[in-house]
PDB file of C-alpha atoms in Angstrom:
ATOM      1  CA  MET A  26     -66.795   1.028  95.157  1.00  0.00           C
ATOM      2  CA  ALA A  27     -67.563   2.891  92.114  1.00  0.00           C
ATOM      3  CA  THR A  28     -65.961   6.019  93.159  1.00  0.00           C
ATOM      4  CA  ALA A  29     -62.631   3.973  93.666  1.00  0.00           C
ATOM      5  CA  SER A  30     -62.792   2.056  90.304  1.00  0.00           C
ATOM      6  CA  LEU A  31     -63.344   5.789  88.533  1.00  0.00           C
ATOM      7  CA  LEU A  32     -60.105   6.920  90.152  1.00  0.00           C
ATOM      8  CA  VAL A  33     -58.307   4.143  89.086  1.00  0.00           C
ATOM      9  CA  ILE A  34     -59.273   4.397  85.443  1.00  0.00           C
ATOM     10  CA  CYS A  35     -58.416   8.105  85.671  1.00  0.00           C
ATOM     11  CA  SER A  36     -55.129   7.032  86.903  1.00  0.00           C
ATOM     12  CA  ALA A  37     -54.223   4.930  84.129  1.00  0.00           C
ATOM     13  CA  ALA A  38     -55.270   7.030  81.375  1.00  0.00           C
ATOM     14  CA  ALA A  39     -52.929   9.822  82.764  1.00  0.00           C
ATOM     15  CA  ARG A  40     -50.235   7.497  83.261  1.00  0.00           C
ATOM     16  CA  ALA A  41     -50.441   6.532  79.408  1.00  0.00           C
ATOM     17  CA  GLN A  42     -50.856   9.937  78.405  1.00  0.00           C
ATOM     18  CA  ALA A  43     -47.627  10.476  80.081  1.00  0.00           C
ATOM     19  CA  LEU A  44     -45.825   8.038  78.471  1.00  0.00           C
ATOM     20  CA  ALA A  45     -47.095   8.371  75.212  1.00  0.00           C
ATOM     21  CA  PRO A  46     -44.641  10.660  72.594  1.00  0.00           C
ATOM     22  CA  SER A  47     -45.638  14.121  71.781  1.00  0.00           C
ATOM     23  CA  THR A  48     -45.502  13.906  68.090  1.00  0.00           C
ATOM     24  CA  LEU A  49     -46.344  11.031  66.125  1.00  0.00           C
ATOM     25  CA  HIS A  50     -44.362   9.995  62.613  1.00  0.00           C
ATOM     26  CA  PHE A  51     -45.914   7.753  60.438  1.00  0.00           C
ATOM     27  CA  THR A  52     -43.525   6.166  57.846  1.00  0.00           C
ATOM     28  CA  SER A  53     -44.589   5.763  54.143  1.00  0.00           C
ATOM     29  CA  SER A  54     -43.384   2.706  51.963  1.00  0.00           C
ATOM     30  CA  GLU A  55     -43.028   4.802  48.984  1.00  0.00           C
ATOM     31  CA  PRO A  56     -39.283   6.186  49.157  1.00  0.00           C
ATOM     32  CA  GLU A  57     -39.159  10.125  49.200  1.00  0.00           C
ATOM     33  CA  THR A  58     -38.322  11.991  45.945  1.00  0.00           C
ATOM     34  CA  LYS A  59     -35.526  14.699  45.833  1.00  0.00           C
ATOM     35  CA  TYR A  60     -35.602  17.235  43.348  1.00  0.00           C
ATOM     36  CA  GLU A  61     -32.015  18.759  42.285  1.00  0.00           C
ATOM     37  CA  PRO A  62     -31.462  21.691  39.858  1.00  0.00           C
ATOM     38  CA  VAL A  63     -30.181  20.659  36.736  1.00  0.00           C
ATOM     39  CA  GLN A  64     -27.694  23.234  34.829  1.00  0.00           C
ATOM     40  CA  VAL A  65     -28.938  23.572  31.018  1.00  0.00           C
ATOM     41  CA  ILE A  66     -26.092  24.321  28.482  1.00  0.00           C
ATOM     42  CA  THR A  67     -26.888  25.331  25.374  1.00  0.00           C
ATOM     43  CA  LYS A  68     -25.472  25.528  22.084  1.00  0.00           C
ATOM     44  CA  GLU A  69     -24.344  29.366  22.619  1.00  0.00           C
ATOM     45  CA  ARG A  70     -22.673  28.627  25.778  1.00  0.00           C
ATOM     46  CA  THR A  71     -20.701  25.793  24.592  1.00  0.00           C
ATOM     47  CA  GLN A  72     -19.307  27.994  21.597  1.00  0.00           C
ATOM     48  CA  ALA A  73     -18.704  30.509  23.837  1.00  0.00           C
ATOM     49  CA  ILE A  74     -16.594  28.388  26.621  1.00  0.00           C
ATOM     50  CA  THR A  75     -14.757  26.963  23.269  1.00  0.00           C
ATOM     51  CA  LYS A  76     -13.941  30.325  22.395  1.00  0.00           C
ATOM     52  CA  GLU A  77     -12.567  31.286  25.509  1.00  0.00           C
ATOM     53  CA  LYS A  78     -10.227  28.105  25.969  1.00  0.00           C
ATOM     54  CA  THR A  79      -8.817  28.645  22.346  1.00  0.00           C
ATOM     55  CA  SER A  80      -8.167  32.533  22.840  1.00  0.00           C
ATOM     56  CA  GLU A  81      -6.312  31.550  26.289  1.00  0.00           C
ATOM     57  CA  ARG A  82      -3.855  29.112  24.384  1.00  0.00           C
ATOM     58  CA  LYS A  83      -2.554  31.629  21.770  1.00  0.00           C
ATOM     59  CA  LEU A  84       0.086  33.314  23.077  1.00  0.00           C
ATOM     60  CA  PRO A  85       2.132  36.238  21.154  1.00  0.00           C
ATOM     61  CA  VAL A  86       5.092  35.429  19.068  1.00  0.00           C
ATOM     62  CA  ALA A  87       7.734  37.946  19.238  1.00  0.00           C
ATOM     63  CA  HIS A  88       9.007  39.186  15.549  1.00  0.00           C
ATOM     64  CA  TYR A  89      12.754  40.384  14.640  1.00  0.00           C
ATOM     65  CA  ARG A  90      12.431  43.371  12.088  1.00  0.00           C
ATOM     66  CA  TYR A  91      15.004  44.272  10.013  1.00  0.00           C
ATOM     67  CA  VAL A  92      15.227  46.108   6.766  1.00  0.00           C
ATOM     68  CA  THR A  93      16.960  43.981   3.660  1.00  0.00           C
ATOM     69  CA  PRO A  94      19.644  45.206   1.564  1.00  0.00           C
ATOM     70  CA  ALA A  95      16.739  46.554  -0.917  1.00  0.00           C
ATOM     71  CA  GLY A  96      15.273  48.597   1.658  1.00  0.00           C
ATOM     72  CA  LYS A  97      12.382  46.704   2.333  1.00  0.00           C
ATOM     73  CA  ARG A  98      10.913  45.991   6.011  1.00  0.00           C
ATOM     74  CA  GLU A  99      10.241  42.304   6.864  1.00  0.00           C
ATOM     75  CA  SER A 100      10.373  40.465  10.060  1.00  0.00           C
ATOM     76  CA  ALA A 101      10.812  36.949  11.301  1.00  0.00           C
ATOM     77  CA  PRO A 102       9.406  34.933  14.069  1.00  0.00           C
ATOM     78  CA  VAL A 103      11.879  34.676  17.425  1.00  0.00           C
ATOM     79  CA  ILE A 104      12.608  31.213  17.676  1.00  0.00           C
ATOM     80  CA  THR A 105      12.627  30.930  22.146  1.00  0.00           C
ATOM     81  CA  GLN A 106      12.928  27.053  22.624  1.00  0.00           C
ATOM     82  CA  TYR A 107      14.582  24.769  21.003  1.00  0.00           C
ATOM     83  CA  TYR A 108      15.038  20.915  21.859  1.00  0.00           C
ATOM     84  CA  PRO A 109      18.016  19.355  20.380  1.00  0.00           C
ATOM     85  CA  LYS A 110      17.708  15.418  19.279  1.00  0.00           C
ATOM     86  CA  ARG A 111      20.297  13.541  21.503  1.00  0.00           C
ATOM     87  CA  ILE A 112      22.636  11.413  19.203  1.00  0.00           C
ATOM     88  CA  VAL A 113      22.200   7.762  19.953  1.00  0.00           C
ATOM     89  CA  TYR A 114      25.237   5.338  18.821  1.00  0.00           C
ATOM     90  CA  PRO A 115      24.262   1.455  18.075  1.00  0.00           C
ATOM     91  CA  VAL A 116      25.722  -0.824  20.884  1.00  0.00           C
ATOM     92  CA  ALA A 117      27.990  -3.643  19.608  1.00  0.00           C
ATOM     93  CA  LYS A 118      26.740  -6.967  19.152  1.00  0.00           C
ATOM     94  CA  VAL A 119      28.230 -10.300  20.648  1.00  0.00           C
ATOM     95  CA  ASP A 120      29.157 -12.711  17.605  1.00  0.00           C
ATOM     96  CA  ARG A 121      29.154 -16.229  18.967  1.00  0.00           C
ATOM     97  CA  HIS A 122      31.654 -17.348  16.123  1.00  0.00           C
ATOM     98  CA  ILE A 123      34.641 -15.435  17.435  1.00  0.00           C
ATOM     99  CA  ASP A 124      36.960 -16.006  20.498  1.00  0.00           C
ATOM    100  CA  ARG A 125      35.356 -15.306  23.663  1.00  0.00           C
ATOM    101  CA  LYS A 126      38.764 -14.047  24.630  1.00  0.00           C
ATOM    102  CA  LEU A 127      38.346 -10.701  22.411  1.00  0.00           C
ATOM    103  CA  MET A 128      35.869  -9.519  24.810  1.00  0.00           C
ATOM    104  CA  GLN A 129      37.848 -10.076  27.491  1.00  0.00           C
ATOM    105  CA  ALA A 130      40.568  -8.184  25.448  1.00  0.00           C
ATOM    106  CA  ALA A 131      38.189  -5.345  25.259  1.00  0.00           C
ATOM    107  CA  THR A 132      37.432  -4.732  28.600  1.00  0.00           C
ATOM    108  CA  ILE A 133      40.802  -4.755  29.567  1.00  0.00           C
ATOM    109  CA  ALA A 134      41.760  -2.012  27.032  1.00  0.00           C
ATOM    110  CA  GLN A 135      38.749  -0.033  28.227  1.00  0.00           C
ATOM    111  CA  GLU A 136      40.111  -0.162  32.009  1.00  0.00           C
ATOM    112  CA  ARG A 137      43.630   0.972  30.723  1.00  0.00           C
ATOM    113  CA  ALA A 138      42.498   3.683  28.548  1.00  0.00           C
ATOM    114  CA  HIS A 139      42.704   7.430  29.010  1.00  0.00           C
ATOM    115  CA  ALA A 140      40.541   9.738  27.993  1.00  0.00           C
ATOM    116  CA  HIS A 141      42.476  11.429  25.376  1.00  0.00           C
ATOM    117  CA  SER A 142      45.406  10.026  22.331  1.00  0.00           C
ATOM    118  CA  ARG A 143      48.793   9.408  23.585  1.00  0.00           C
ATOM    119  CA  SER A 144      49.739   8.130  20.265  1.00  0.00           C
ATOM    120  CA  MET A 145      50.039   4.301  21.444  1.00  0.00           C
ATOM    121  CA  CYS A 146      47.070   2.845  20.058  1.00  0.00           C
ATOM    122  CA  TRP A 147      48.911  -0.272  18.531  1.00  0.00           C
ATOM    123  CA  HIS A 148      51.005  -0.576  21.781  1.00  0.00           C
ATOM    124  CA  TYR A 149      47.704  -0.438  24.211  1.00  0.00           C
ATOM    125  CA  VAL A 150      45.707  -2.815  21.813  1.00  0.00           C
ATOM    126  CA  LYS A 151      48.667  -5.436  21.660  1.00  0.00           C
ATOM    127  CA  GLU A 152      48.453  -5.373  25.573  1.00  0.00           C
ATOM    128  CA  ALA A 153      45.307  -6.032  25.805  1.00  0.00           C
ATOM    129  CA  LEU A 154      45.321  -8.878  23.447  1.00  0.00           C
ATOM    130  CA  LEU A 155      48.254 -10.623  25.203  1.00  0.00           C
ATOM    131  CA  ALA A 156      46.888  -9.660  28.656  1.00  0.00           C
ATOM    132  CA  SER A 157      43.518 -11.801  27.696  1.00  0.00           C
ATOM    133  CA  GLY A 158      45.105 -15.016  26.213  1.00  0.00           C
ATOM    134  CA  VAL A 159      43.826 -14.177  22.509  1.00  0.00           C
ATOM    135  CA  ILE A 160      47.634 -14.214  21.493  1.00  0.00           C
ATOM    136  CA  ASP A 161      50.792 -15.810  22.969  1.00  0.00           C
ATOM    137  CA  SER A 162      53.102 -13.670  22.083  1.00  0.00           C
ATOM    138  CA  ARG A 163      53.905  -9.619  21.246  1.00  0.00           C
ATOM    139  CA  PRO A 164      53.224  -8.750  17.909  1.00  0.00           C
ATOM    140  CA  LYS A 165      56.696  -7.207  16.355  1.00  0.00           C
ATOM    141  CA  SER A 166      55.051  -4.808  13.809  1.00  0.00           C
ATOM    142  CA  GLU A 167      55.572  -1.234  14.925  1.00  0.00           C
ATOM    143  CA  PHE A 168      52.857   0.887  12.879  1.00  0.00           C
ATOM    144  CA  ALA A 169      49.200   0.600  13.496  1.00  0.00           C
ATOM    145  CA  LYS A 170      48.463   0.223   9.809  1.00  0.00           C
ATOM    146  CA  ASP A 171      50.379  -2.979   9.756  1.00  0.00           C
ATOM    147  CA  ALA A 172      48.243  -4.610  12.488  1.00  0.00           C
ATOM    148  CA  ALA A 173      46.270  -6.281  10.194  1.00  0.00           C
ATOM    149  CA  GLN A 174      48.879  -8.250   8.170  1.00  0.00           C
ATOM    150  CA  ASP A 175      50.553  -9.060  11.575  1.00  0.00           C
ATOM    151  CA  LEU A 176      47.573 -10.918  13.152  1.00  0.00           C
ATOM    152  CA  VAL A 177      46.399 -12.547  10.158  1.00  0.00           C
ATOM    153  CA  SER A 178      49.698 -13.849   9.262  1.00  0.00           C
ATOM    154  CA  ASN A 179      51.174 -14.968  12.677  1.00  0.00           C
ATOM    155  CA  TYR A 180      47.966 -15.367  15.074  1.00  0.00           C
ATOM    156  CA  GLY A 181      45.131 -16.642  13.095  1.00  0.00           C
ATOM    157  CA  PHE A 182      42.795 -13.638  12.688  1.00  0.00           C
ATOM    158  CA  LYS A 183      40.392 -13.850   9.995  1.00  0.00           C
ATOM    159  CA  LYS A 184      39.163 -10.572   7.970  1.00  0.00           C
ATOM    160  CA  LEU A 185      35.261  -9.954   8.546  1.00  0.00           C
ATOM    161  CA  SER A 186      32.761  -9.088   5.982  1.00  0.00           C
ATOM    162  CA  VAL A 187      31.737  -5.565   7.725  1.00  0.00           C
ATOM    163  CA  LYS A 188      32.477  -2.367   6.371  1.00  0.00           C
ATOM    164  CA  ASP A 189      30.660  -0.081   8.838  1.00  0.00           C
ATOM    165  CA  PRO A 190      32.949   0.305  11.848  1.00  0.00           C
ATOM    166  CA  PHE A 191      29.506   0.681  14.396  1.00  0.00           C
ATOM    167  CA  ALA A 192      28.707  -2.781  12.731  1.00  0.00           C
ATOM    168  CA  ALA A 193      31.742  -4.475  14.141  1.00  0.00           C
ATOM    169  CA  PRO A 194      31.277  -7.025  16.622  1.00  0.00           C
ATOM    170  CA  LEU A 195      31.944  -6.817  20.399  1.00  0.00           C
ATOM    171  CA  GLY A 196      36.365  -7.570  20.658  1.00  0.00           C
ATOM    172  CA  SER A 197      36.842  -7.130  17.139  1.00  0.00           C
ATOM    173  CA  VAL A 198      40.077  -5.402  15.789  1.00  0.00           C
ATOM    174  CA  LEU A 199      39.637  -2.426  13.573  1.00  0.00           C
ATOM    175  CA  VAL A 200      42.508  -1.389  11.457  1.00  0.00           C
ATOM    176  CA  TYR A 201      42.608   2.210   9.827  1.00  0.00           C
ATOM    177  CA  GLY A 202      45.084   3.103   7.156  1.00  0.00           C
ATOM    178  CA  ALA A 203      46.795   6.490   6.182  1.00  0.00           C
ATOM    179  CA  ASN A 204      49.433   7.857   3.640  1.00  0.00           C
ATOM    180  CA  ARG A 205      51.814   9.716   5.591  1.00  0.00           C
ATOM    181  CA  THR A 206      50.754   8.688   9.351  1.00  0.00           C
ATOM    182  CA  ALA A 207      51.068   5.328  11.107  1.00  0.00           C
ATOM    183  CA  GLY A 208      47.639   4.662  10.825  1.00  0.00           C
ATOM    184  CA  HIS A 209      44.865   3.718  13.915  1.00  0.00           C
ATOM    185  CA  VAL A 210      43.868   0.399  15.567  1.00  0.00           C
ATOM    186  CA  GLU A 211      41.191   0.274  18.121  1.00  0.00           C
ATOM    187  CA  ILE A 212      39.031  -2.473  19.509  1.00  0.00           C
ATOM    188  CA  ARG A 213      35.273  -2.405  19.788  1.00  0.00           C
ATOM    189  CA  THR A 214      33.519  -1.973  22.675  1.00  0.00           C
ATOM    190  CA  ARG A 215      29.946  -2.266  24.111  1.00  0.00           C
ATOM    191  CA  ASP A 216      29.507   1.420  23.279  1.00  0.00           C
ATOM    192  CA  GLY A 217      32.187   2.484  21.503  1.00  0.00           C
ATOM    193  CA  PHE A 218      35.868   2.130  20.726  1.00  0.00           C
ATOM    194  CA  VAL A 219      39.300   2.046  22.794  1.00  0.00           C
ATOM    195  CA  SER A 220      42.667   1.699  22.182  1.00  0.00           C
ATOM    196  CA  ASP A 221      45.179   3.983  24.281  1.00  0.00           C
ATOM    197  CA  PHE A 222      41.922   6.218  24.820  1.00  0.00           C
ATOM    198  CA  ARG A 223      38.043   5.667  24.927  1.00  0.00           C
ATOM    199  CA  SER A 224      35.802   7.087  22.459  1.00  0.00           C
ATOM    200  CA  ARG A 225      32.254   6.802  21.447  1.00  0.00           C
ATOM    201  CA  THR A 226      32.814   7.436  17.809  1.00  0.00           C
ATOM    202  CA  PRO A 227      35.331   5.190  15.503  1.00  0.00           C
ATOM    203  CA  SER A 228      38.239   6.966  13.925  1.00  0.00           C
ATOM    204  CA  PRO A 229      37.738   9.122  10.766  1.00  0.00           C
ATOM    205  CA  ARG A 230      40.634   7.630   8.884  1.00  0.00           C
ATOM    206  CA  PRO A 231      40.003   4.951   5.926  1.00  0.00           C
ATOM    207  CA  LEU A 232      39.109   1.580   7.506  1.00  0.00           C
ATOM    208  CA  LEU A 233      41.686  -1.249   6.316  1.00  0.00           C
ATOM    209  CA  GLY A 234      39.156  -4.049   8.042  1.00  0.00           C
ATOM    210  CA  VAL A 235      37.376  -5.558  10.951  1.00  0.00           C
ATOM    211  CA  TYR A 236      39.488  -8.763  11.939  1.00  0.00           C
ATOM    212  CA  ALA A 237      38.599 -11.172  14.652  1.00  0.00           C
ATOM    213  CA  LYS A 238      39.454 -14.491  15.741  1.00  0.00           C
ATOM    214  CA  LEU A 239      37.304 -17.585  15.201  1.00  0.00           C
TER     215      LEU A 239
END
């Protein structure tokens, strides 16, 4: 009986030893501290890096060498890059006091205009004003410089207190004078001027006045 009990105990111990892990891992409540290397940058190192970056930015500048009439040798830097400023012209403003049909006349004239002048500015402006309904008959004046008197006397146009063509409201009619020529007349568009041709800039002739129907 004692021998049987001893065999049972030995068998249980052997089985427990077989099931037990080969190594034991003990956990700790304190987190593991990791140490990483820290790079220390001294003042001398910072100055060295700054000098390297500064030296990299400096590029050699080409010079043109020449001799002056007095025989002195001189030089000047060569400009390799040039960025011209873009010319931006002001956009015409809308004046709520003038007849809205004048804006339609500007659109009609712009659609019918050409890229270059055909010396028919007053003819094209007449047709645009008539097609938009601003006027009910075709003006009889022949020369462009006479357009102002014709529009004021026969069609109810008023002269505006505007001296700068760029400040003329959208749809207004600009009349220019001339001594020995027929003058010029054009309509202010949103981004320029139009008559028988389109232009971003006004006529260089003397401005007689800016006219509109109120």
